[in-house]
Tab-separated table of N, CA, C and O in Angstrom:
chain	number	residue	atom	x	y	z
A	1	UNK	N	-10.596	-13.878	-9.039
A	1	UNK	CA	-9.601	-14.524	-8.200
A	1	UNK	C	-9.318	-13.649	-6.983
A	1	UNK	O	-9.255	-12.435	-7.083
A	2	UNK	N	-9.136	-14.286	-5.869
A	2	UNK	CA	-8.858	-13.565	-4.632
A	2	UNK	C	-7.468	-12.929	-4.673
A	2	UNK	O	-6.545	-13.454	-5.286
A	3	UNK	N	-7.341	-11.786	-4.004
A	3	UNK	CA	-6.038	-11.133	-3.885
A	3	UNK	C	-5.235	-11.720	-2.727
A	3	UNK	O	-4.071	-11.384	-2.551
A	4	UNK	N	-5.869	-12.580	-1.929
A	4	UNK	CA	-5.204	-13.160	-0.753
A	4	UNK	C	-3.983	-13.961	-1.161
A	4	UNK	O	-3.946	-14.563	-2.231
A	5	UNK	N	-2.977	-13.939	-0.293
A	5	UNK	CA	-1.816	-14.767	-0.546
A	5	UNK	C	-0.540	-14.133	-0.074
A	5	UNK	O	-0.521	-13.061	0.536
A	6	UNK	N	0.543	-14.817	-0.383
A	6	UNK	CA	1.882	-14.339	-0.063
A	6	UNK	C	2.625	-14.152	-1.379
A	6	UNK	O	2.629	-15.056	-2.226
A	7	UNK	N	3.225	-12.987	-1.540
A	7	UNK	CA	3.892	-12.626	-2.785
A	7	UNK	C	5.378	-12.373	-2.538
A	7	UNK	O	5.747	-11.728	-1.554
A	8	UNK	N	6.216	-12.871	-3.441
A	8	UNK	CA	7.635	-12.516	-3.443
A	8	UNK	C	7.738	-11.218	-4.227
A	8	UNK	O	7.383	-11.177	-5.415
A	9	UNK	N	8.203	-10.156	-3.577
A	9	UNK	CA	8.172	-8.828	-4.198
A	9	UNK	C	9.563	-8.235	-4.366
A	9	UNK	O	10.519	-8.627	-3.696
A	10	UNK	N	9.629	-7.257	-5.294
A	10	UNK	CA	10.832	-6.455	-5.489
A	10	UNK	C	10.390	-5.006	-5.625
A	10	UNK	O	9.511	-4.694	-6.432
A	11	UNK	N	10.992	-4.127	-4.817
A	11	UNK	CA	10.785	-2.684	-4.941
A	11	UNK	C	12.082	-2.108	-5.503
A	11	UNK	O	13.163	-2.335	-4.951
A	12	UNK	N	11.973	-1.379	-6.616
A	12	UNK	CA	13.141	-0.744	-7.238
A	12	UNK	C	13.392	0.573	-6.513
A	12	UNK	O	12.772	1.591	-6.824
A	13	UNK	N	14.281	0.554	-5.521
A	13	UNK	CA	14.518	1.740	-4.704
A	13	UNK	C	15.837	2.406	-5.097
A	13	UNK	O	16.663	1.797	-5.783
A	14	UNK	N	16.048	3.649	-4.629
A	14	UNK	CA	17.323	4.319	-4.898
A	14	UNK	C	18.516	3.558	-4.310
A	14	UNK	O	19.637	3.758	-4.736
A	15	UNK	N	18.260	2.686	-3.345
A	15	UNK	CA	19.320	1.891	-2.730
A	15	UNK	C	19.437	0.510	-3.374
A	15	UNK	O	20.012	-0.403	-2.792
A	16	UNK	N	18.853	0.351	-4.545
A	16	UNK	CA	18.893	-0.936	-5.232
A	16	UNK	C	17.611	-1.717	-5.014
A	16	UNK	O	16.689	-1.261	-4.337
A	17	UNK	N	17.536	-2.894	-5.622
A	17	UNK	CA	16.344	-3.740	-5.503
A	17	UNK	C	16.170	-4.208	-4.066
A	17	UNK	O	17.102	-4.754	-3.471
A	18	UNK	N	14.974	-3.967	-3.518
A	18	UNK	CA	14.639	-4.407	-2.164
A	18	UNK	C	13.664	-5.581	-2.285
A	18	UNK	O	12.507	-5.386	-2.647
A	19	UNK	N	14.157	-6.779	-1.996
A	19	UNK	CA	13.307	-7.969	-2.084
A	19	UNK	C	12.574	-8.156	-0.777
A	19	UNK	O	13.105	-7.860	0.297
A	20	UNK	N	11.346	-8.646	-0.876
A	20	UNK	CA	10.556	-8.853	0.322
A	20	UNK	C	9.470	-9.879	0.122
A	20	UNK	O	9.289	-10.429	-0.964
A	21	UNK	N	8.748	-10.117	1.201
A	21	UNK	CA	7.605	-11.019	1.195
A	21	UNK	C	6.398	-10.227	1.669
A	21	UNK	O	6.391	-9.723	2.800
A	22	UNK	N	5.401	-10.089	0.799
A	22	UNK	CA	4.194	-9.297	1.051
A	22	UNK	C	3.041	-10.259	1.293
A	22	UNK	O	2.745	-11.096	0.438
A	23	UNK	N	2.418	-10.169	2.476
A	23	UNK	CA	1.308	-11.053	2.832
A	23	UNK	C	0.011	-10.255	2.853
A	23	UNK	O	-0.056	-9.200	3.489
A	24	UNK	N	-1.006	-10.763	2.143
A	24	UNK	CA	-2.317	-10.118	2.064
A	24	UNK	C	-3.355	-11.041	2.703
A	24	UNK	O	-3.550	-12.170	2.255
A	25	UNK	N	-4.001	-10.538	3.769
A	25	UNK	CA	-5.040	-11.299	4.468
A	25	UNK	C	-6.327	-10.475	4.427
A	25	UNK	O	-6.497	-9.537	5.210
A	26	UNK	N	-7.241	-10.784	3.474
A	26	UNK	CA	-8.480	-10.005	3.371
A	26	UNK	C	-9.332	-10.125	4.634
A	26	UNK	O	-9.380	-11.179	5.265
A	27	UNK	N	-9.995	-9.012	4.978
A	27	UNK	CA	-10.919	-9.012	6.103
A	27	UNK	C	-12.227	-9.675	5.727
A	27	UNK	O	-12.487	-9.964	4.550
A	28	UNK	N	-13.074	-9.920	6.721
A	28	UNK	CA	-14.359	-10.582	6.485
A	28	UNK	C	-15.254	-9.782	5.550
A	28	UNK	O	-16.105	-10.342	4.865
A	29	UNK	N	-15.086	-8.450	5.512
A	29	UNK	CA	-15.945	-7.616	4.668
A	29	UNK	C	-15.522	-7.636	3.205
A	29	UNK	O	-16.259	-7.158	2.336
A	30	UNK	N	-14.324	-8.170	2.905
A	30	UNK	CA	-13.857	-8.227	1.524
A	30	UNK	C	-13.348	-6.899	0.987
A	30	UNK	O	-12.892	-6.833	-0.147
A	31	UNK	N	-13.438	-5.838	1.782
A	31	UNK	CA	-13.012	-4.513	1.335
A	31	UNK	C	-11.743	-4.025	2.017
A	31	UNK	O	-11.236	-2.960	1.672
A	32	UNK	N	-11.275	-4.759	3.007
A	32	UNK	CA	-10.082	-4.367	3.742
A	32	UNK	C	-9.139	-5.552	3.818
A	32	UNK	O	-9.538	-6.697	3.586
A	33	UNK	N	-7.869	-5.263	4.127
A	33	UNK	CA	-6.931	-6.352	4.353
A	33	UNK	C	-5.875	-5.944	5.361
A	33	UNK	O	-5.632	-4.767	5.594
A	34	UNK	N	-5.281	-6.956	5.971
A	34	UNK	CA	-4.151	-6.784	6.865
A	34	UNK	C	-3.014	-7.626	6.313
A	34	UNK	O	-3.192	-8.357	5.336
A	35	UNK	N	-1.876	-7.554	6.952
A	35	UNK	CA	-0.736	-8.342	6.507
A	35	UNK	C	0.546	-7.636	6.846
A	35	UNK	O	0.587	-6.777	7.732
A	36	UNK	N	1.595	-7.989	6.109
A	36	UNK	CA	2.895	-7.394	6.379
A	36	UNK	C	3.772	-7.448	5.140
A	36	UNK	O	3.487	-8.183	4.189
A	37	UNK	N	4.841	-6.647	5.190
A	37	UNK	CA	5.895	-6.676	4.176
A	37	UNK	C	7.188	-6.916	4.940
A	37	UNK	O	7.563	-6.104	5.792
A	38	UNK	N	7.811	-8.054	4.686
A	38	UNK	CA	9.052	-8.401	5.381
A	38	UNK	C	10.179	-8.463	4.370
A	38	UNK	O	10.015	-8.994	3.269
A	39	UNK	N	11.325	-7.889	4.756
A	39	UNK	CA	12.473	-7.886	3.849
A	39	UNK	C	13.760	-7.707	4.605
A	39	UNK	O	13.826	-7.870	5.828
A	40	UNK	N	14.790	-7.315	3.879
A	40	UNK	CA	16.115	-7.171	4.431
A	40	UNK	C	16.210	-6.119	5.523
A	40	UNK	O	17.126	-6.149	6.343
A	41	UNK	N	15.279	-5.163	5.544
A	41	UNK	CA	15.317	-4.107	6.548
A	41	UNK	C	14.279	-4.317	7.641
A	41	UNK	O	13.871	-3.376	8.307
A	42	UNK	N	13.797	-5.547	7.777
A	42	UNK	CA	12.826	-5.841	8.816
A	42	UNK	C	11.435	-6.018	8.259
A	42	UNK	O	11.238	-6.138	7.060
A	43	UNK	N	10.459	-6.006	9.155
A	43	UNK	CA	9.064	-6.231	8.776
A	43	UNK	C	8.224	-5.004	9.113
A	43	UNK	O	8.452	-4.349	10.128
A	44	UNK	N	7.288	-4.685	8.219
A	44	UNK	CA	6.363	-3.573	8.442
A	44	UNK	C	4.944	-4.109	8.338
A	44	UNK	O	4.632	-4.869	7.422
A	45	UNK	N	4.083	-3.692	9.281
A	45	UNK	CA	2.683	-4.091	9.227
A	45	UNK	C	1.926	-3.216	8.230
A	45	UNK	O	2.215	-2.029	8.074
A	46	UNK	N	0.934	-3.832	7.586
A	46	UNK	CA	0.049	-3.105	6.679
A	46	UNK	C	-0.918	-2.270	7.507
A	46	UNK	O	-1.488	-2.759	8.477
A	47	UNK	N	-1.117	-1.014	7.117
A	47	UNK	CA	-2.096	-0.149	7.768
A	47	UNK	C	-3.059	0.382	6.710
A	47	UNK	O	-2.656	0.662	5.587
A	48	UNK	N	-4.315	0.520	7.100
A	48	UNK	CA	-5.358	1.074	6.222
A	48	UNK	C	-5.442	0.342	4.886
A	48	UNK	O	-5.624	0.961	3.848
A	49	UNK	N	-5.290	-0.981	4.920
A	49	UNK	CA	-5.358	-1.768	3.687
A	49	UNK	C	-6.774	-1.827	3.145
A	49	UNK	O	-7.701	-2.184	3.865
A	50	UNK	N	-6.944	-1.443	1.871
A	50	UNK	CA	-8.260	-1.526	1.232
A	50	UNK	C	-8.159	-2.327	-0.060
A	50	UNK	O	-7.123	-2.331	-0.729
A	51	UNK	N	-9.261	-2.997	-0.376
A	51	UNK	CA	-9.377	-3.800	-1.591
A	51	UNK	C	-10.510	-3.230	-2.430
A	51	UNK	O	-11.623	-3.049	-1.939
A	52	UNK	N	-10.207	-2.932	-3.702
A	52	UNK	CA	-11.219	-2.459	-4.650
A	52	UNK	C	-11.085	-3.317	-5.899
A	52	UNK	O	-10.286	-3.016	-6.786
A	53	UNK	N	-11.840	-4.432	-5.930
A	53	UNK	CA	-11.702	-5.379	-7.037
A	53	UNK	C	-10.344	-6.052	-6.970
A	53	UNK	O	-10.047	-6.771	-6.029
A	54	UNK	N	-9.481	-5.770	-7.973
A	54	UNK	CA	-8.142	-6.350	-7.979
A	54	UNK	C	-7.078	-5.329	-7.572
A	54	UNK	O	-5.888	-5.590	-7.691
A	55	UNK	N	-7.519	-4.160	-7.060
A	55	UNK	CA	-6.578	-3.112	-6.664
A	55	UNK	C	-6.458	-3.037	-5.148
A	55	UNK	O	-7.457	-3.034	-4.433
A	56	UNK	N	-5.214	-2.976	-4.681
A	56	UNK	CA	-4.915	-2.867	-3.257
A	56	UNK	C	-4.280	-1.505	-2.986
A	56	UNK	O	-3.447	-1.051	-3.765
A	57	UNK	N	-4.665	-0.863	-1.886
A	57	UNK	CA	-3.977	0.340	-1.421
A	57	UNK	C	-3.719	0.170	0.070
A	57	UNK	O	-4.539	-0.399	0.792
A	58	UNK	N	-2.553	0.652	0.514
A	58	UNK	CA	-2.192	0.511	1.927
A	58	UNK	C	-1.058	1.470	2.273
A	58	UNK	O	-0.461	2.083	1.416
A	59	UNK	N	-0.808	1.566	3.585
A	59	UNK	CA	0.303	2.357	4.107
A	59	UNK	C	1.181	1.459	4.964
A	59	UNK	O	0.708	0.462	5.518
A	60	UNK	N	2.463	1.838	5.050
A	60	UNK	CA	3.392	1.147	5.944
A	60	UNK	C	4.276	2.207	6.595
A	60	UNK	O	4.647	3.185	5.941
A	61	UNK	N	4.596	2.016	7.855
A	61	UNK	CA	5.496	2.920	8.556
A	61	UNK	C	6.878	2.299	8.631
A	61	UNK	O	7.091	1.339	9.368
A	62	UNK	N	7.786	2.846	7.833
A	62	UNK	CA	9.164	2.370	7.785
A	62	UNK	C	9.946	3.040	8.918
A	62	UNK	O	9.721	4.216	9.210
A	63	UNK	N	10.851	2.289	9.540
A	63	UNK	CA	11.700	2.874	10.583
A	63	UNK	C	13.175	2.849	10.190
A	63	UNK	O	13.959	3.637	10.689
A	64	UNK	N	13.569	1.930	9.294
A	64	UNK	CA	14.960	1.790	8.854
A	64	UNK	C	15.011	1.986	7.349
A	64	UNK	O	14.180	1.409	6.649
A	65	UNK	N	15.894	2.766	6.762
A	65	UNK	CA	16.986	3.477	7.431
A	65	UNK	C	16.558	4.809	8.055
A	65	UNK	O	17.351	5.443	8.739
A	66	UNK	N	15.308	5.240	7.826
A	66	UNK	CA	14.812	6.461	8.461
A	66	UNK	C	13.300	6.349	8.601
A	66	UNK	O	12.655	5.677	7.802
A	67	UNK	N	12.711	7.002	9.616
A	67	UNK	CA	11.251	6.948	9.784
A	67	UNK	C	10.547	7.629	8.610
A	67	UNK	O	10.919	8.734	8.220
A	68	UNK	N	9.566	6.939	8.046
A	68	UNK	CA	8.833	7.469	6.899
A	68	UNK	C	7.573	6.641	6.690
A	68	UNK	O	7.590	5.433	6.884
A	69	UNK	N	6.479	7.307	6.281
A	69	UNK	CA	5.265	6.590	5.914
A	69	UNK	C	5.290	6.337	4.412
A	69	UNK	O	5.510	7.252	3.626
A	70	UNK	N	5.091	5.084	4.037
A	70	UNK	CA	5.060	4.694	2.636
A	70	UNK	C	3.610	4.525	2.201
A	70	UNK	O	2.846	3.810	2.845
A	71	UNK	N	3.226	5.194	1.117
A	71	UNK	CA	1.898	5.033	0.520
A	71	UNK	C	2.041	4.078	-0.654
A	71	UNK	O	2.819	4.333	-1.577
A	72	UNK	N	1.278	2.973	-0.616
A	72	UNK	CA	1.463	1.908	-1.594
A	72	UNK	C	0.167	1.583	-2.327
A	72	UNK	O	-0.921	1.719	-1.772
A	73	UNK	N	0.330	1.119	-3.556
A	73	UNK	CA	-0.806	0.611	-4.319
A	73	UNK	C	-0.300	-0.471	-5.258
A	73	UNK	O	0.857	-0.442	-5.683
A	74	UNK	N	-1.168	-1.425	-5.518
A	74	UNK	CA	-0.810	-2.505	-6.428
A	74	UNK	C	-2.071	-3.107	-7.024
A	74	UNK	O	-3.143	-3.050	-6.426
A	75	UNK	N	-1.913	-3.670	-8.208
A	75	UNK	CA	-2.989	-4.379	-8.873
A	75	UNK	C	-2.576	-5.840	-9.016
A	75	UNK	O	-1.442	-6.128	-9.413
A	76	UNK	N	-3.497	-6.736	-8.674
A	76	UNK	CA	-3.245	-8.167	-8.799
A	76	UNK	C	-3.895	-8.654	-10.084
A	76	UNK	O	-5.076	-8.418	-10.329
A	77	UNK	N	-3.084	-9.306	-10.932
A	77	UNK	CA	-3.572	-9.873	-12.185
A	77	UNK	C	-3.116	-11.324	-12.212
A	77	UNK	O	-1.950	-11.597	-12.481
A	78	UNK	N	-4.032	-12.249	-11.880
A	78	UNK	CA	-3.649	-13.654	-11.744
A	78	UNK	C	-2.724	-13.793	-10.555
A	78	UNK	O	-3.078	-13.444	-9.435
A	79	UNK	N	-1.503	-14.277	-10.805
A	79	UNK	CA	-0.520	-14.423	-9.736
A	79	UNK	C	0.519	-13.310	-9.748
A	79	UNK	O	1.490	-13.346	-8.996
A	80	UNK	N	0.317	-12.297	-10.619
A	80	UNK	CA	1.259	-11.181	-10.723
A	80	UNK	C	0.728	-9.963	-9.971
A	80	UNK	O	-0.476	-9.691	-9.981
A	81	UNK	N	1.648	-9.239	-9.348
A	81	UNK	CA	1.304	-8.023	-8.631
A	81	UNK	C	2.196	-6.912	-9.185
A	81	UNK	O	3.405	-7.102	-9.324
A	82	UNK	N	1.590	-5.776	-9.564
A	82	UNK	CA	2.358	-4.632	-10.034
A	82	UNK	C	1.809	-3.377	-9.380
A	82	UNK	O	0.596	-3.250	-9.170
A	83	UNK	N	2.693	-2.458	-9.047
A	83	UNK	CA	2.239	-1.239	-8.416
A	83	UNK	C	3.389	-0.315	-8.108
A	83	UNK	O	4.416	-0.332	-8.785
A	84	UNK	N	3.197	0.481	-7.050
A	84	UNK	CA	4.204	1.472	-6.692
A	84	UNK	C	4.185	1.722	-5.199
A	84	UNK	O	3.157	1.596	-4.537
A	85	UNK	N	5.359	2.091	-4.696
A	85	UNK	CA	5.531	2.502	-3.307
A	85	UNK	C	5.971	3.955	-3.350
A	85	UNK	O	7.009	4.274	-3.940
A	86	UNK	N	5.168	4.847	-2.763
A	86	UNK	CA	5.510	6.261	-2.749
A	86	UNK	C	6.197	6.585	-1.432
A	86	UNK	O	5.606	6.464	-0.366
A	87	UNK	N	7.451	7.023	-1.534
A	87	UNK	CA	8.267	7.292	-0.354
A	87	UNK	C	8.507	8.781	-0.175
A	87	UNK	O	9.640	9.227	0.004
A	88	UNK	N	7.445	9.561	-0.256
A	88	UNK	CA	7.542	10.993	0.007
A	88	UNK	C	8.550	11.687	-0.874
A	88	UNK	O	8.476	11.619	-2.101
A	89	UNK	N	9.546	12.330	-0.265
A	89	UNK	CA	10.550	13.098	-0.997
A	89	UNK	C	11.388	12.225	-1.928
A	89	UNK	O	12.001	12.732	-2.859
A	90	UNK	N	11.405	10.918	-1.680
A	90	UNK	CA	12.189	10.011	-2.520
A	90	UNK	C	11.414	9.572	-3.759
A	90	UNK	O	11.938	8.853	-4.599
A	91	UNK	N	10.150	9.987	-3.860
A	91	UNK	CA	9.356	9.690	-5.042
A	91	UNK	C	8.742	8.306	-5.034
A	91	UNK	O	8.731	7.608	-4.030
A	92	UNK	N	8.237	7.953	-6.188
A	92	UNK	CA	7.535	6.685	-6.373
A	92	UNK	C	8.497	5.630	-6.907
A	92	UNK	O	9.280	5.884	-7.815
A	93	UNK	N	8.414	4.435	-6.310
A	93	UNK	CA	9.294	3.331	-6.707
A	93	UNK	C	8.443	2.165	-7.204
A	93	UNK	O	7.467	1.811	-6.560
A	94	UNK	N	8.805	1.588	-8.346
A	94	UNK	CA	8.022	0.452	-8.883
A	94	UNK	C	8.058	-0.750	-7.952
A	94	UNK	O	9.089	-1.066	-7.356
A	95	UNK	N	6.905	-1.429	-7.857
A	95	UNK	CA	6.744	-2.636	-7.051
A	95	UNK	C	6.241	-3.752	-7.969
A	95	UNK	O	5.278	-3.541	-8.718
A	96	UNK	N	6.898	-4.895	-7.922
A	96	UNK	CA	6.413	-6.065	-8.659
A	96	UNK	C	6.416	-7.262	-7.725
A	96	UNK	O	7.146	-7.279	-6.735
A	97	UNK	N	5.585	-8.244	-8.046
A	97	UNK	CA	5.532	-9.431	-7.200
A	97	UNK	C	4.945	-10.623	-7.911
A	97	UNK	O	4.238	-10.490	-8.911
A	98	UNK	N	5.235	-11.796	-7.367
A	98	UNK	CA	4.745	-13.077	-7.874
A	98	UNK	C	4.182	-13.851	-6.696
A	98	UNK	O	4.877	-14.047	-5.690
A	99	UNK	N	2.912	-14.297	-6.835
A	99	UNK	CA	2.296	-15.065	-5.753
A	99	UNK	C	3.027	-16.384	-5.556
A	99	UNK	O	3.351	-17.072	-6.532
A	100	UNK	N	3.270	-16.732	-4.288
A	100	UNK	CA	3.912	-18.020	-3.989
A	100	UNK	C	2.922	-19.152	-4.190
A	100	UNK	O	1.721	-18.970	-4.048
A	101	UNK	N	3.463	-20.316	-4.512
A	101	UNK	CA	2.629	-21.503	-4.622
A	101	UNK	C	2.017	-21.630	-5.977
A	101	UNK	O	1.095	-22.315	-6.240
């Protein structure tokens, strides 16, 4: 099954649950993807998105509430997405999601 799609996500952060919408748009090569993560603190573009089977890895540059690069990974299993967002000194935060539609 393709990893492409839009997912309703929740990141368990120190500031409480951060709900968002994660969009995955695979590239023509099938090994990369672009997209965005939009939520209560704005939208962040996906950078360096890679696809390895059902595993996604990517980076996002957060600006609010402070500038920080987030290192992310997730595995897609059917319509479920599970993974983690690593926020540097703030540690790793669990990420879960459900594909829309």
